[in-house]
Coordinates of C-alpha atoms in Angstrom, one line a residue:
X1 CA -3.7 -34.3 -52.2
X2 CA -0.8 -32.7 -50.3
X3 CA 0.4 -33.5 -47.0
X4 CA -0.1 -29.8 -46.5
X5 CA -3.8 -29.7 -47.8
X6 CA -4.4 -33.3 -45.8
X7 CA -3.1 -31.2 -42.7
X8 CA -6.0 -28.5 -43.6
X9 CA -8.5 -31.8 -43.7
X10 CA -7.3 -33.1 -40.3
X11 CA -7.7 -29.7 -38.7
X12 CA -11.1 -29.1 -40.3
X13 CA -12.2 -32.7 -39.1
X14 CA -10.7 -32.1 -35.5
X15 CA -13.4 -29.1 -35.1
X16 CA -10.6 -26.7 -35.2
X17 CA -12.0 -23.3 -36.7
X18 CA -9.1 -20.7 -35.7
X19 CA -5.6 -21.4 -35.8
X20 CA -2.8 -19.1 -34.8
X21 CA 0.6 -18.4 -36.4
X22 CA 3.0 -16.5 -38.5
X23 CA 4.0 -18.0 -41.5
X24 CA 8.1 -18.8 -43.0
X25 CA 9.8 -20.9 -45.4
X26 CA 9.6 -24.2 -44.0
X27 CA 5.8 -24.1 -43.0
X28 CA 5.0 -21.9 -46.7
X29 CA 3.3 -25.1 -47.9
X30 CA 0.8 -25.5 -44.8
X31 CA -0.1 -21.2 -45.1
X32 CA -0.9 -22.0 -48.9
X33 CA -3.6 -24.6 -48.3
X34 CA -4.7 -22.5 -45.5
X35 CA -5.6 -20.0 -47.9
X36 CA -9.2 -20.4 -49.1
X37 CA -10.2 -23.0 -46.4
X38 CA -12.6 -23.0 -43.9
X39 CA -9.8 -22.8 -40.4
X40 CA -9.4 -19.1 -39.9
X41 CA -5.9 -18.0 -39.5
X42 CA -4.9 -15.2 -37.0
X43 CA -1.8 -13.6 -38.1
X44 CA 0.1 -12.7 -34.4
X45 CA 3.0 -10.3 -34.0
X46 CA 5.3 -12.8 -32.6
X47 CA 5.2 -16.7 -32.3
X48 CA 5.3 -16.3 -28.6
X49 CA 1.8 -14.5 -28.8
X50 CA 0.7 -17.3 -31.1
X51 CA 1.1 -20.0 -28.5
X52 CA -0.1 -17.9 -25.7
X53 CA -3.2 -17.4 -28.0
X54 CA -3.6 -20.9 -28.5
X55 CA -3.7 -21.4 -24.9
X56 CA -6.2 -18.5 -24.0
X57 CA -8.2 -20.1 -26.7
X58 CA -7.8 -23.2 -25.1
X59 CA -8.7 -22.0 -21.8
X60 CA -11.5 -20.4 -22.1
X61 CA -13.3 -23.1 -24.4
X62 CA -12.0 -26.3 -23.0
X63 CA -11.3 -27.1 -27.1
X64 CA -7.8 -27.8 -28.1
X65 CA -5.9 -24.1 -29.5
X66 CA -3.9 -24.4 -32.2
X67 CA -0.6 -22.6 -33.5
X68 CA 1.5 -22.7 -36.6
X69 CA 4.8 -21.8 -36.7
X70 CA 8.4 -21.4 -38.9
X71 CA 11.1 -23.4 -38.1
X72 CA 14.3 -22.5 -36.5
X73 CA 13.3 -19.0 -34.5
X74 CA 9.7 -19.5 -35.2
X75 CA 9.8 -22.9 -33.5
X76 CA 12.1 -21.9 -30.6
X77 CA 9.5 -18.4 -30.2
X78 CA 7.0 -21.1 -29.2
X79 CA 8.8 -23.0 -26.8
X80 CA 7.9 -20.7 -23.8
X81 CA 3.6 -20.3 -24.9
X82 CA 4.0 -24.6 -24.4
X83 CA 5.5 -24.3 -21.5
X84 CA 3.1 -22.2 -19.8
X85 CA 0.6 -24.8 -21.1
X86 CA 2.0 -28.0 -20.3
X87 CA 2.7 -26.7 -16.3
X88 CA -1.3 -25.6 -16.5
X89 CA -2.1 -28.7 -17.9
X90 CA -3.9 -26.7 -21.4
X91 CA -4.6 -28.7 -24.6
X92 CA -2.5 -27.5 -27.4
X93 CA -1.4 -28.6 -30.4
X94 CA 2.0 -26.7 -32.1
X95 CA 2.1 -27.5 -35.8
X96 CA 5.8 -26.6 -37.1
X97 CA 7.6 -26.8 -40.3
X98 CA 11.0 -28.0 -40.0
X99 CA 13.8 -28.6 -43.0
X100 CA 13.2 -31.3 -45.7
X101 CA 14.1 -34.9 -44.7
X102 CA 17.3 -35.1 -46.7
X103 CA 18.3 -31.8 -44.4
X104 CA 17.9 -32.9 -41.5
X105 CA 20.7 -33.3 -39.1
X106 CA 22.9 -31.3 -41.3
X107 CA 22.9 -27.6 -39.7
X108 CA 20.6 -26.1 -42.9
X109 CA 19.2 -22.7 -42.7
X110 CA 16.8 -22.7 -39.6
X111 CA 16.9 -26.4 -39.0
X112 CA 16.3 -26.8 -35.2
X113 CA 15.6 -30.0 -32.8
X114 CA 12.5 -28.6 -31.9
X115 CA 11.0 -32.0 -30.8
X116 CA 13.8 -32.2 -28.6
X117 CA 13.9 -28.8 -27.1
X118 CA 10.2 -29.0 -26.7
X119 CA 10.4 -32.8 -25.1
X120 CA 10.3 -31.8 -21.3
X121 CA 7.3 -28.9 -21.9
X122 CA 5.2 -30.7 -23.9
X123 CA 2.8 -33.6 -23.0
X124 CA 4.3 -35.7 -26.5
X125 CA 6.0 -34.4 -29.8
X126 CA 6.1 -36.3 -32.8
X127 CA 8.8 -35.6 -36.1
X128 CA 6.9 -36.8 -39.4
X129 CA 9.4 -38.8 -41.9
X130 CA 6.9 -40.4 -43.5
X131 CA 3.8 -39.3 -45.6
X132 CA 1.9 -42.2 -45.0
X133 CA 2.0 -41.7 -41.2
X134 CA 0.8 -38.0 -41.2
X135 CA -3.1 -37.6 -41.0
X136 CA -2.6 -40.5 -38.6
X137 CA -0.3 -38.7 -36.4
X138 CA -1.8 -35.5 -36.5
X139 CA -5.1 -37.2 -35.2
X140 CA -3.3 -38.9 -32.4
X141 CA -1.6 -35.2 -30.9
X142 CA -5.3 -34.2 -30.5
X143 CA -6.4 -37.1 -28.7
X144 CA -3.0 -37.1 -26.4
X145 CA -4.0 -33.2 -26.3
X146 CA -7.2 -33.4 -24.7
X147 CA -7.6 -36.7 -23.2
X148 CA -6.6 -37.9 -19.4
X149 CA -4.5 -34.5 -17.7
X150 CA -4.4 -32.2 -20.7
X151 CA -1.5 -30.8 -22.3
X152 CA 0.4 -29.2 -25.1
X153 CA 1.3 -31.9 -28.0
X154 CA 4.0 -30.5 -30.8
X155 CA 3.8 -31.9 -34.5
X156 CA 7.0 -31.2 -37.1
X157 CA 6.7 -31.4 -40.1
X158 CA 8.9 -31.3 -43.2
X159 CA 9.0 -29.0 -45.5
X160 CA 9.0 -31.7 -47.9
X161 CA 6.2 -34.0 -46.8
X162 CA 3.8 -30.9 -46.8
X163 CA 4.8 -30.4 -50.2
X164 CA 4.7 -33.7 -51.4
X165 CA 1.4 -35.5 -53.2
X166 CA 0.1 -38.9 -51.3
X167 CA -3.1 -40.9 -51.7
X168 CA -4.6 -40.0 -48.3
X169 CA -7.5 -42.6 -47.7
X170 CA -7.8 -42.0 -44.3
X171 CA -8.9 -38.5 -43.8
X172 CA -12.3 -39.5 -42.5
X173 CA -10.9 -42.5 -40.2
X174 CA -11.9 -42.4 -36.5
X175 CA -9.3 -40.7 -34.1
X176 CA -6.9 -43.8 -33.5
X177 CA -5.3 -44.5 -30.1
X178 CA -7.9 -43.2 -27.4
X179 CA -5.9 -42.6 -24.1
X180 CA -7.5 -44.3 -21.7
X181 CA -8.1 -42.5 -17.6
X182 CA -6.4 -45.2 -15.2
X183 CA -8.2 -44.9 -11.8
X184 CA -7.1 -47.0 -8.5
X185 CA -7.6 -50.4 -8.7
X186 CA -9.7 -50.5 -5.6
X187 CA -11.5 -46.4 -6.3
X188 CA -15.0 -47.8 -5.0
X189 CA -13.1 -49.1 -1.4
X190 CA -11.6 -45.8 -1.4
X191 CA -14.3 -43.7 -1.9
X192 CA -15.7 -45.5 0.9
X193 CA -12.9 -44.9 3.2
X194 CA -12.9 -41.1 2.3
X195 CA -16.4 -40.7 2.8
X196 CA -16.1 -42.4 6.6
X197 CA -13.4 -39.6 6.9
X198 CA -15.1 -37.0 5.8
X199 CA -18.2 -38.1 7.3
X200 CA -16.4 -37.7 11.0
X201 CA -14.3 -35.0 10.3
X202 CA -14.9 -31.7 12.9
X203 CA -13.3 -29.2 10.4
X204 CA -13.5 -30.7 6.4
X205 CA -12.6 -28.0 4.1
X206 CA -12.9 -28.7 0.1
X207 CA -9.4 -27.0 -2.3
X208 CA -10.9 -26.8 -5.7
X209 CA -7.8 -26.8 -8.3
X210 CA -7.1 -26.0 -11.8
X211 CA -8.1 -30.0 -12.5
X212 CA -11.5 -29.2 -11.1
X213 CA -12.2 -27.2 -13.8
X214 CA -10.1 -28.6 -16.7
X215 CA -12.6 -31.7 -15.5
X216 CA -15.8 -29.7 -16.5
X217 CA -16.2 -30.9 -13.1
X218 CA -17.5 -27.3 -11.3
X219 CA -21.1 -28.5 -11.5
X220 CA -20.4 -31.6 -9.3
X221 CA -17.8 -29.5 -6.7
X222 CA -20.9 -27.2 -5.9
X223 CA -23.4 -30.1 -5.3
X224 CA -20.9 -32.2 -3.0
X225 CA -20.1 -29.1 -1.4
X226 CA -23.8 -27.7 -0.6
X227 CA -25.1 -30.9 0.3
X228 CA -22.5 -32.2 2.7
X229 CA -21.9 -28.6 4.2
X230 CA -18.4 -28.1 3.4
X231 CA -16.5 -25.0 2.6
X232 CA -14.8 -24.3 -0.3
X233 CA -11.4 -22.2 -1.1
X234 CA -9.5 -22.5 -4.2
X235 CA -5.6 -22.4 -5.7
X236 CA -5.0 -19.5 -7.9
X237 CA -5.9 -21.9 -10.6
X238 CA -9.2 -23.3 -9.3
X239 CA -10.6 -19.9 -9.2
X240 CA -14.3 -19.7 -11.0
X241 CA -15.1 -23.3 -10.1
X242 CA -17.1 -22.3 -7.7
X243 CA -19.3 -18.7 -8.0
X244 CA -17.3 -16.0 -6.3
X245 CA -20.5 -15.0 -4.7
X246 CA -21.3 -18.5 -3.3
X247 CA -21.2 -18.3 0.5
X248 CA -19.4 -22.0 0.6
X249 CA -16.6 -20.0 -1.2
X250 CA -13.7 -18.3 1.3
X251 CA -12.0 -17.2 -1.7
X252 CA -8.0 -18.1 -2.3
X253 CA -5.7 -19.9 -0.6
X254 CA -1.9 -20.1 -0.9
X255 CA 1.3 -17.6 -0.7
X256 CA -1.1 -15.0 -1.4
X257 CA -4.2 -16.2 -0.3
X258 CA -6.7 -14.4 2.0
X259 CA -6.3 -14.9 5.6
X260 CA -9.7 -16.6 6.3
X261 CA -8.8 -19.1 3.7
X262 CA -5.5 -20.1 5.2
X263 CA -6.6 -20.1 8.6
X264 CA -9.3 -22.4 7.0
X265 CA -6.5 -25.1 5.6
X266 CA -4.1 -24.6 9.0
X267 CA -6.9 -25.7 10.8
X268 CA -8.8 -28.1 8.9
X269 CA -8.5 -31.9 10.1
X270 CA -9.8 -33.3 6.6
X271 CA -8.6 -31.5 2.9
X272 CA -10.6 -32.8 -0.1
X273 CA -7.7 -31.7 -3.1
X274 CA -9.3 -31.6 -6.3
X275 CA -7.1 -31.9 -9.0
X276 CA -4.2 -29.6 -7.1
X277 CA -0.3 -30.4 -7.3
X278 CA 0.1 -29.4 -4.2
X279 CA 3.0 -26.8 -5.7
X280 CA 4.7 -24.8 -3.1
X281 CA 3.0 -21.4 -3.4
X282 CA -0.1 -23.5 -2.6
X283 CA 1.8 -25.8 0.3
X284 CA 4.7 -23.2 1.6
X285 CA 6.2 -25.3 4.4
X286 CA 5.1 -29.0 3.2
X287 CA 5.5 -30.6 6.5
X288 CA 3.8 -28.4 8.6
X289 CA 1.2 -28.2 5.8
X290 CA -0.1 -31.9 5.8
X291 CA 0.8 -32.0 9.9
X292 CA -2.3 -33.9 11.3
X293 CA -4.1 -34.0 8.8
X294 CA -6.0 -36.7 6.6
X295 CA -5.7 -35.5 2.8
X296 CA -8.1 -36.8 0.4
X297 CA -6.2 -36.2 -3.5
X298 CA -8.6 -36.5 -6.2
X299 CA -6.9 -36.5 -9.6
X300 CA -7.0 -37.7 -13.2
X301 CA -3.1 -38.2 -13.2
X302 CA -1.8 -41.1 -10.7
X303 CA 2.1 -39.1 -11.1
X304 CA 0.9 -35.9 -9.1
X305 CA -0.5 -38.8 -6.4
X306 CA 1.9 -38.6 -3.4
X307 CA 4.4 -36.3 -5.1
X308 CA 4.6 -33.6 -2.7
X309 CA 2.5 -34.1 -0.5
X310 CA 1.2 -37.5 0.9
X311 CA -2.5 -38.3 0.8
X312 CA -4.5 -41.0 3.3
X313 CA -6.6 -41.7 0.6
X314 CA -5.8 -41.1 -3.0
X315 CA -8.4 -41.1 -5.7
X316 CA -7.1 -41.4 -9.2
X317 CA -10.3 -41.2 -11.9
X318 CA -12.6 -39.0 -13.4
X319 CA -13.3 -36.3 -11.1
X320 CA -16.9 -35.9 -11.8
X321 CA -17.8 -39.5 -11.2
X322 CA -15.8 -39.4 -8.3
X323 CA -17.4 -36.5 -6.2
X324 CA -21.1 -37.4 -7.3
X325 CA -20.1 -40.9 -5.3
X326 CA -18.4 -39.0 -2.9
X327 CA -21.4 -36.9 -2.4
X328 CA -24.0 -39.9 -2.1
X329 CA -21.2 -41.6 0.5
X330 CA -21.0 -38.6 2.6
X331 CA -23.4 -38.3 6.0
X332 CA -23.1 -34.7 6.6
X333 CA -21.6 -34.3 10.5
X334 CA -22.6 -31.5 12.9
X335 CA -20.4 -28.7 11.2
X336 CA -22.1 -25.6 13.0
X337 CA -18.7 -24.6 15.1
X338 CA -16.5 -24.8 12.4
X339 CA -18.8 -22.8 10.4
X340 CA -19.3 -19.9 13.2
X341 CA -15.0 -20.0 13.0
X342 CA -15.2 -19.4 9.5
X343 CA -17.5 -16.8 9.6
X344 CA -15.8 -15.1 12.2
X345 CA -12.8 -15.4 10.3
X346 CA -14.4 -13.7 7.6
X347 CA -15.8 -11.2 9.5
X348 CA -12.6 -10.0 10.8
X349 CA -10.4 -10.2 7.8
X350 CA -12.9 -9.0 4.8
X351 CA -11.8 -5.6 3.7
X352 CA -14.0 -3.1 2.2
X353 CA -12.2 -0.3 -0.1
X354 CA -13.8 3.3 0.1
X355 CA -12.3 4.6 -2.8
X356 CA -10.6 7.6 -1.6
X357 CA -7.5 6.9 -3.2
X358 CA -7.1 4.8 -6.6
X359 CA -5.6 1.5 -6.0
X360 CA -5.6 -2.0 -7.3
X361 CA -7.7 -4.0 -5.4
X362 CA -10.2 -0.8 -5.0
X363 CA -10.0 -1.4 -8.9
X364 CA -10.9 -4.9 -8.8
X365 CA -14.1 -4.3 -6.7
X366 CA -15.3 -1.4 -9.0
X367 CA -15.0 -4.0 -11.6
X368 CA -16.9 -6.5 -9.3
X369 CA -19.6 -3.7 -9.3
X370 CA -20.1 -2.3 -12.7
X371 CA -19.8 -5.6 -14.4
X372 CA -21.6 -7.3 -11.3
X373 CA -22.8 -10.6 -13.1
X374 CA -22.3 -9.6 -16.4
X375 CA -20.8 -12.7 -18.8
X376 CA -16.9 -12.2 -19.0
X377 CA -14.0 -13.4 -18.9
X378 CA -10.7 -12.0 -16.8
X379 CA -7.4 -12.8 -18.1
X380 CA -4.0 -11.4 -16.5
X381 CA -0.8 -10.9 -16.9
X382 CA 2.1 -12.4 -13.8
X383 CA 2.7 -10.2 -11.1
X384 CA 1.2 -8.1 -8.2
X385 CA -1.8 -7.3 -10.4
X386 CA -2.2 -10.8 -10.9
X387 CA -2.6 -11.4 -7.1
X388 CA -4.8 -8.7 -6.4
X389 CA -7.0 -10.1 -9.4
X390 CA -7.1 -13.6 -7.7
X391 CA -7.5 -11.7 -4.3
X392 CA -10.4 -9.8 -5.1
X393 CA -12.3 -10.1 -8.2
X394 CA -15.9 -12.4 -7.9
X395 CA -15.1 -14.6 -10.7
X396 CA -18.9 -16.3 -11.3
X397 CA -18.0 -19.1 -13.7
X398 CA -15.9 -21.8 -14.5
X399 CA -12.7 -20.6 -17.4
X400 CA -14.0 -17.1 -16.1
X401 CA -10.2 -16.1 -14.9
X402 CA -7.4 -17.2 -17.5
X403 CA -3.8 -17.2 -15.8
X404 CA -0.4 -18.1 -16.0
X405 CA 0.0 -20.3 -12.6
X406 CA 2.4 -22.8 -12.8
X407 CA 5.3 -20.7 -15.5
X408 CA 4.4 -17.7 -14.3
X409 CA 5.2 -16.3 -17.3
X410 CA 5.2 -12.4 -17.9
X411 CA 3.6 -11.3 -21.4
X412 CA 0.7 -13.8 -21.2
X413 CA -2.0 -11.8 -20.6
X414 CA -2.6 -9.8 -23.5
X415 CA -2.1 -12.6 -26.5
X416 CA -3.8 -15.4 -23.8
X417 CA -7.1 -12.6 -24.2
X418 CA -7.0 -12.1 -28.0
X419 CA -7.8 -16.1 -28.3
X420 CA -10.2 -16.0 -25.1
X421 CA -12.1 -13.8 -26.8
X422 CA -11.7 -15.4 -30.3
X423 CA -13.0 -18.8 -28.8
X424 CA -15.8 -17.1 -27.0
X425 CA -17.2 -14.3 -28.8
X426 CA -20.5 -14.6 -26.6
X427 CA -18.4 -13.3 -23.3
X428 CA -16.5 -10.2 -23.2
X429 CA -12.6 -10.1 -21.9
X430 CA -11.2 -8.1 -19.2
X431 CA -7.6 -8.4 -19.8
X432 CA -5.8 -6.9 -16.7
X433 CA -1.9 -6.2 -16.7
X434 CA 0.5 -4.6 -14.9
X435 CA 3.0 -2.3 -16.6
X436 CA 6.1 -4.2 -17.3
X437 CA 3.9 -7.3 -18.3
X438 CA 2.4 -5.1 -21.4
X439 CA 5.7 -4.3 -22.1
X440 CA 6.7 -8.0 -23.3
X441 CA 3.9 -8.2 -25.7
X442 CA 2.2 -5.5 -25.9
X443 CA 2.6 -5.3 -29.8
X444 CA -0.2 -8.1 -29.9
X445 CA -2.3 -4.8 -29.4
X446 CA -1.9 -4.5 -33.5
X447 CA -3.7 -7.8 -33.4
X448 CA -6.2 -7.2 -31.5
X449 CA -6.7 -3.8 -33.4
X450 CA -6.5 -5.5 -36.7
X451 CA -9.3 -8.2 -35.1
X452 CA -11.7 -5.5 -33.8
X453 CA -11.6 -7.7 -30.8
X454 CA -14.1 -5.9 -27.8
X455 CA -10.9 -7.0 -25.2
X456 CA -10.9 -4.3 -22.4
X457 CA -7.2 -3.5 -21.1
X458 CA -6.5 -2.3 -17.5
X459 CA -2.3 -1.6 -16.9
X460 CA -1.7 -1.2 -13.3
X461 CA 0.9 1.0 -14.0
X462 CA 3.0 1.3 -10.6
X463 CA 6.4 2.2 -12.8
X464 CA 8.3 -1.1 -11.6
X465 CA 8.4 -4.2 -12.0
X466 CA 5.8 -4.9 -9.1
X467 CA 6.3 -8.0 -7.6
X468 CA 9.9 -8.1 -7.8
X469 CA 10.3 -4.7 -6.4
X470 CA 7.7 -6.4 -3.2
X471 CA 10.5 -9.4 -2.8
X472 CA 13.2 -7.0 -2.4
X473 CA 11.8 -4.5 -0.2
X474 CA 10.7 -7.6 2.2
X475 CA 13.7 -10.1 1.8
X476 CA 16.4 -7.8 0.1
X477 CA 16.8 -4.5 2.4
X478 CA 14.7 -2.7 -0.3
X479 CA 17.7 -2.9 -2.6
X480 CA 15.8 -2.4 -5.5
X481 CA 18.1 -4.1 -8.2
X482 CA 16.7 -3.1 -11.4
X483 CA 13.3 -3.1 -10.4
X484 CA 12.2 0.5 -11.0
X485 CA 11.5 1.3 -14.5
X486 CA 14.0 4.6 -15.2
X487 CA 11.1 5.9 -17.5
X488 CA 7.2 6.0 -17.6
X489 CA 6.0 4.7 -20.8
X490 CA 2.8 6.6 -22.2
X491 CA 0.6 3.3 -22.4
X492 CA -2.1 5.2 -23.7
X493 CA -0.4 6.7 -26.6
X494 CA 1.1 3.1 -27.4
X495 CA -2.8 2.2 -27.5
X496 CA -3.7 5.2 -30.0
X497 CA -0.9 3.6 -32.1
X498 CA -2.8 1.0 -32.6
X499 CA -6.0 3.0 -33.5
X500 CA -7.4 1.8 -29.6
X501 CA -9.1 4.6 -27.7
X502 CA -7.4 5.3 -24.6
X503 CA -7.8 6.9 -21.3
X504 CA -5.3 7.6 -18.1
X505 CA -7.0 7.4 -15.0
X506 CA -5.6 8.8 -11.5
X507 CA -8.2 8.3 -9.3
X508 CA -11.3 6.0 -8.5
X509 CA -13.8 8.6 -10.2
X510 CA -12.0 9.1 -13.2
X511 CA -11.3 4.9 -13.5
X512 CA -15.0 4.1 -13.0
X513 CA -15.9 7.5 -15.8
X514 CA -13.6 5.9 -18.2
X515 CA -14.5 2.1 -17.4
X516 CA -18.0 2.9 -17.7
X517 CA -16.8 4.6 -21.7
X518 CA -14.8 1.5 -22.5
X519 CA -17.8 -1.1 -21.5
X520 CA -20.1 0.8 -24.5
X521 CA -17.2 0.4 -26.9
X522 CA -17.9 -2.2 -29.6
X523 CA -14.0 -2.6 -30.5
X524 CA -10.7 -2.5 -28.1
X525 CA -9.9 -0.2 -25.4
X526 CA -7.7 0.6 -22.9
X527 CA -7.3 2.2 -19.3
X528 CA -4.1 3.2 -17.2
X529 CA -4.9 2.8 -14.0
X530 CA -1.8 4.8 -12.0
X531 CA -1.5 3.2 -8.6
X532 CA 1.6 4.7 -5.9
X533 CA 4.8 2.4 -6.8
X534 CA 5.0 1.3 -3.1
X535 CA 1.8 -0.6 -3.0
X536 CA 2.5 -4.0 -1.8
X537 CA 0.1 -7.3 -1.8
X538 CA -1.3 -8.3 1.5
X539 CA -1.5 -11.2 3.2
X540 CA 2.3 -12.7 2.3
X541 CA 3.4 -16.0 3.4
X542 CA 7.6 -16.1 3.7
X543 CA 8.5 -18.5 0.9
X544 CA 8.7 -22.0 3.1
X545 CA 7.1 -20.9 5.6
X546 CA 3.7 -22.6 7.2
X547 CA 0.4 -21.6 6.3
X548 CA 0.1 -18.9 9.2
X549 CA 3.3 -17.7 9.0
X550 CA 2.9 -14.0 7.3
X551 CA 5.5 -11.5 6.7
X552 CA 5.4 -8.3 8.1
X553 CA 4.4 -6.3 5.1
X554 CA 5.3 -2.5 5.5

């Protein structure tokens, strides 16, 4: 067969049943074996939305996504969809055509050192020069995707080898080259030693991060936590590894975190980390962060061990195996005090929104309370919306709220929720974005269209860019460079474009009329939610700054 049609075999044997792309000269050979076979392709607007579609798909279905693109500007439209995955640690696989072998390295038309631009975002690339080595390699970037910390893996391909005829004996061969999950040498000593710890701790608090659930590992979080007493908050990624109802859970924690839950790590004398990087919207001032305290780092990857902050006891390994020995170590202490803190804490800082005016987080609990416990799925965009999402939506499952954490990249919202709800058909997607974010890609609305995806879009439309506009009214002298859009955009109209019915909404009666319309619709819809341009997101930590340390928001 062809190295193109043995690619279509190695996809189809790898479980993959979607792909995303948009098709060019070098990859020609790959879209005609697609054609016919059982791997459905999803034709994006842009190879940007392909990747970030690959992702969502990713994300929401722990499976590996997969896109397809061109090479030269096809390849390069990619690079920033992997980098959003690889810093969010999302199994991908990028499949892209490059220039035939006897090309290569001479400039031809849209020749591009993709595996090289793509070497410091992506998990591993491979270039294929050789036929034989194809299926082989192609199985080998799905393992590397998925196994150990998971991550984007890109494949190039010549144009030339997809074309070409080979005896391909292997198709059916068992996925070579497991990567194996290195744990500490001494994990069962160290498990011991962090069970003592937490065992006499006064005030043991539990950060669930984005490793938590890329583990699966939810499940055993909510058991360790309920039967050793311990409270729970989580980083923007963590959020939906534990119920957003459960009363363990003190929500978010971080630069933007709720004030209960960073009171909570300030004054905590033991942190359990699950799978966190300690990054520096989680941290702010490192120092002061880890300042008498004994940090417990459970992790899958022995790199993010020690690298920004240091831990007392690390504990490299599966995460699941690890807290279920964790939880059987543990003899629960006398915890009542630090729970009537907490509780006072929560007391004094939960907000309740009447609704007299429409705002975003008053739209975030009206989506709390029509969709209550309703199966879905919330993906966002980057921004103030984003925050307010994370700040106030009850997100009641694991891969329940898809985000861009550690790129922070702007246009991933919409595409990231066209292969959510492609990889999970049972669920429905909320995708929530804020004005300037649907600007970036808001053509993947003809996709969705074209799909007859259910995906429900809410713009916060505050007519700037948001969280940019925030920075410089706090830290700039509300010199707002280029921040305020010079002209509203009729999102609604865009929508109709598209054939999606549409409605602008100006107030919390006519947002919960129209969300209450768009929930019965059987295709996509959108809602323009108009919030006042100087809304700002409260609590703020100043960049750096210690865990208690909040800027005067006005």
């Amino acid at each position: 067969m062809t190295g193109a049609q043995a690619i279509v075999a190695c996809l189809v044997k790898q479980g993959v049943d979607t792909v995303f792309g948009y098709p060019g000269g070098t990859i020609l050979p790959l879209y005609d074996a697609l054609y016919g076979s059982p791997v459905r392709h999803v034709l994006t607007v842009h190879e940007q939305g392909a990747a970030h579609a690959a992702d969502g798909y990713a994300r929401a279905s722990g499976r590996v996504g997969v896109c397809i693109a061109t090479s030269g500007p096809g390849a390069t439209n990619l690079v920033t969809g992997l980098a959003a995955a690889f810093m969010d640690s999302v199994p991908v696989v990028a499949i892209t055509g490059q220039v035939q072998t006897n090309l290569i390295g001479r400039d031809a038309f849209q020749e591009i050192d993709i595996t090289g631009i793509t070497m410091p975002i992506t998990k591993h690339n491979f270039l294929v020069k050789d036929i034989s080595k194809l299926t082989d390699t192609l199985r080998r970037a799905f393992a590397i995707a998925k196994s150990g910390r998971p991550g984007p893996v890109l494949v190039d391909i010549p144009r030339d080898l997809q074309m070409n005829k080979h005896d391909f004996t292997d198709i059916d061969a068992e996925v070579p080259h497991q990567m194996l999950v290195r744990q500490s040498p001494n994990l069962p000593s160290l498990i011991t030693k962090a069970a003592a710890a937490i065992s006499a701790a006064k005030s043991p608090l539990i950060i669930a991060g984005g490793g938590c659930i890329n583990a699966n590992a939810g499940p055993a979080l909510i058991k360790f936590s309920e039967q050793c007493g311990l409270p729970v908050v989580t980083t923007l990624m963590g959020i939906g590894a534990i119920a957003g109802n459960h009363p363990n859970l003190l929500g978010m924690t971080g630069l933007h975190g709720l004030k209960q839950a960073n009171h909570a790590v300030y004054a905590a004398d033991v942190l359990i980390v699950t799978g966190s990087r300690f990054n520096d919207r989680v941290t702010g001032d490192r120092a002061r962060y880890a300042d008498g305290k004994t940090i417990i780092h459970i992790d899958i990857d022995p790199a993010e061990v020690h690298k920004n902050v240091d831990a007392a006891v690390p504990l490299v390994g599966e995460m699941n195996s690890i807290l279920a020995e964790l939880t059987q170590a543990v003899k629960p202490g006398e915890l009542s005090g630090w729970w009537k803190t907490i509780r006072d804490w929560q007391a004094e800082y939960d907000e309740v929104f009447a609704g007299n005016e429409l705002s975003a987080p008053w739209v975030m609990t009206e989506l709390n309370r029509q969709v209550a416990e309703q199966e879905v799925i919330y993906v966002t965009d980057v921004g103030q919306h984003q925050m307010w999402a994370a700040q106030y939506l009850s997100v009641m499952s694991p891969r329940g709220f898809l985000t861009s954490g550690g790129l922070g990249a702007m246009g991933f919202g919409l595409p990231a929720a066209l292969g959510a709800q492609l990889s999970r058909p049972d669920k429905r997607v909320i995708h929530i974005v804020g004005d300037a974010g649907l600007r970036m890609t808001g053509c993947e609305l003809y996709t969705i269209a074209a799909e007859q995806l259910p995906i429900l879009s809410i713009v916060i439309n505050n007519n700037s860019l948001g969280m940019v506009r925030q920075l410089q009214h706090c830290f700039f002298n509300q010199r707002y460079s280029a921040s305020l859009l010079p002209m509203p955009m009729d999102f609604a109209a865009f929508a109709k474009a598209f054939s999606i019915p549409a409605a602008i909404t100006n107030s919390p009666d006519e947002f919960s009329q129209a969300f209450a319309e768009a929930w019965q619709q059987q295709g996509p819809s959108l809602i323009v939610a108009n919030i006042a341009t100087a809304d700002l997101v409260t609590p703020m930590i100043a960049p750096g700054g210690a865990m208690d340390a909040y800027v005067d928001v006005k």
